[in-house]
XYZ file of C-alpha atoms in Angstrom:
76
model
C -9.292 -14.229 -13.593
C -6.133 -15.865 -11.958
C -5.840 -18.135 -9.291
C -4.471 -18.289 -5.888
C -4.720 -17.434 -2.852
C -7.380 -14.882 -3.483
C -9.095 -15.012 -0.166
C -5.316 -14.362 1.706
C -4.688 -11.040 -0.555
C -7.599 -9.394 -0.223
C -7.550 -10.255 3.873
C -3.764 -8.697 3.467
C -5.264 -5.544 1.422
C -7.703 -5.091 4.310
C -4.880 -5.432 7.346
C -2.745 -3.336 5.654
C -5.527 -0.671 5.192
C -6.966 -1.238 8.818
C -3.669 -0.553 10.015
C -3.352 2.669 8.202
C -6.647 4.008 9.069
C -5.373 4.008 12.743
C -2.051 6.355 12.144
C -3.035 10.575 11.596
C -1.905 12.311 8.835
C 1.132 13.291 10.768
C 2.377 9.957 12.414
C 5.751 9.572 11.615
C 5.274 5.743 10.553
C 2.458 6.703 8.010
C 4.195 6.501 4.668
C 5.762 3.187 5.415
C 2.039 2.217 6.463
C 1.196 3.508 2.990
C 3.724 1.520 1.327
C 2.342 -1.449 2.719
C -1.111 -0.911 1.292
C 0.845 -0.443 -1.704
C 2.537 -3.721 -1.457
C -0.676 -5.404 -0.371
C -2.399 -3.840 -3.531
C 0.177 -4.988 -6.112
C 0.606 -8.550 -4.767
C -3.202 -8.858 -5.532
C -2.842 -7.412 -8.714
C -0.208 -10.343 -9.465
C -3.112 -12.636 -8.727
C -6.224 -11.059 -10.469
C -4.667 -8.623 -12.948
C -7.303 -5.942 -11.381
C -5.366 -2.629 -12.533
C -7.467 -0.704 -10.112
C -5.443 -2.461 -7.488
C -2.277 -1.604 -9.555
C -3.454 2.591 -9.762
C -4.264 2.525 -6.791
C -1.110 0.983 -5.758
C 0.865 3.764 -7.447
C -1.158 6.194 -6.252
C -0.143 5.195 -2.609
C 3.451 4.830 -3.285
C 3.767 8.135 -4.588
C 2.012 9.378 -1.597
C 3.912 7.846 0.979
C 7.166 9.353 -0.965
C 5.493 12.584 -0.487
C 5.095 12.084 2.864
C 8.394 11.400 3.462
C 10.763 14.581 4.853
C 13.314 15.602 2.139
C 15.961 15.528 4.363
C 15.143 12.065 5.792
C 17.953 9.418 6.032
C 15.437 6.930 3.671
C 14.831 9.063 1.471
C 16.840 8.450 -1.870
């Protein structure tokens, strides 16, 4: 297993999900809150090499780009 800060990415992977669990489905600010799990998840995947952080990672980001409006101004 690699080193680092391991303790400091799994607290981020647990803010970042905490944070989520308070926005409903429909909150506008959810798939940027699922992006940030995402984020959380793959900088902890850097560390450990865990690919169930990496799927699930993917899995988020392709959620919060469903999320996302088609005609929203971030969406490219």
């Amino acid at each position: 297993e690699r080193t680092g800060n391991q303790a400091g990415s799994d607290e981020a992977v647990v803010a970042a999900r905490e944070a989520l669990s308070t926005l409903t489905a429909e909150h506008p600010d959810r798939p940027s809150y699922l992006a940030k799990v995402a984020v959380a998840l793959m900088a902890r995947f850097g560390r450990t090499g865990e690919r169930a952080d990496l799927s699930e990672a993917i899995d988020g980001l392709r959620s919060a780009l469903a999320a996302v409006p088609d005609d929203h101004r971030n969406r490219a």
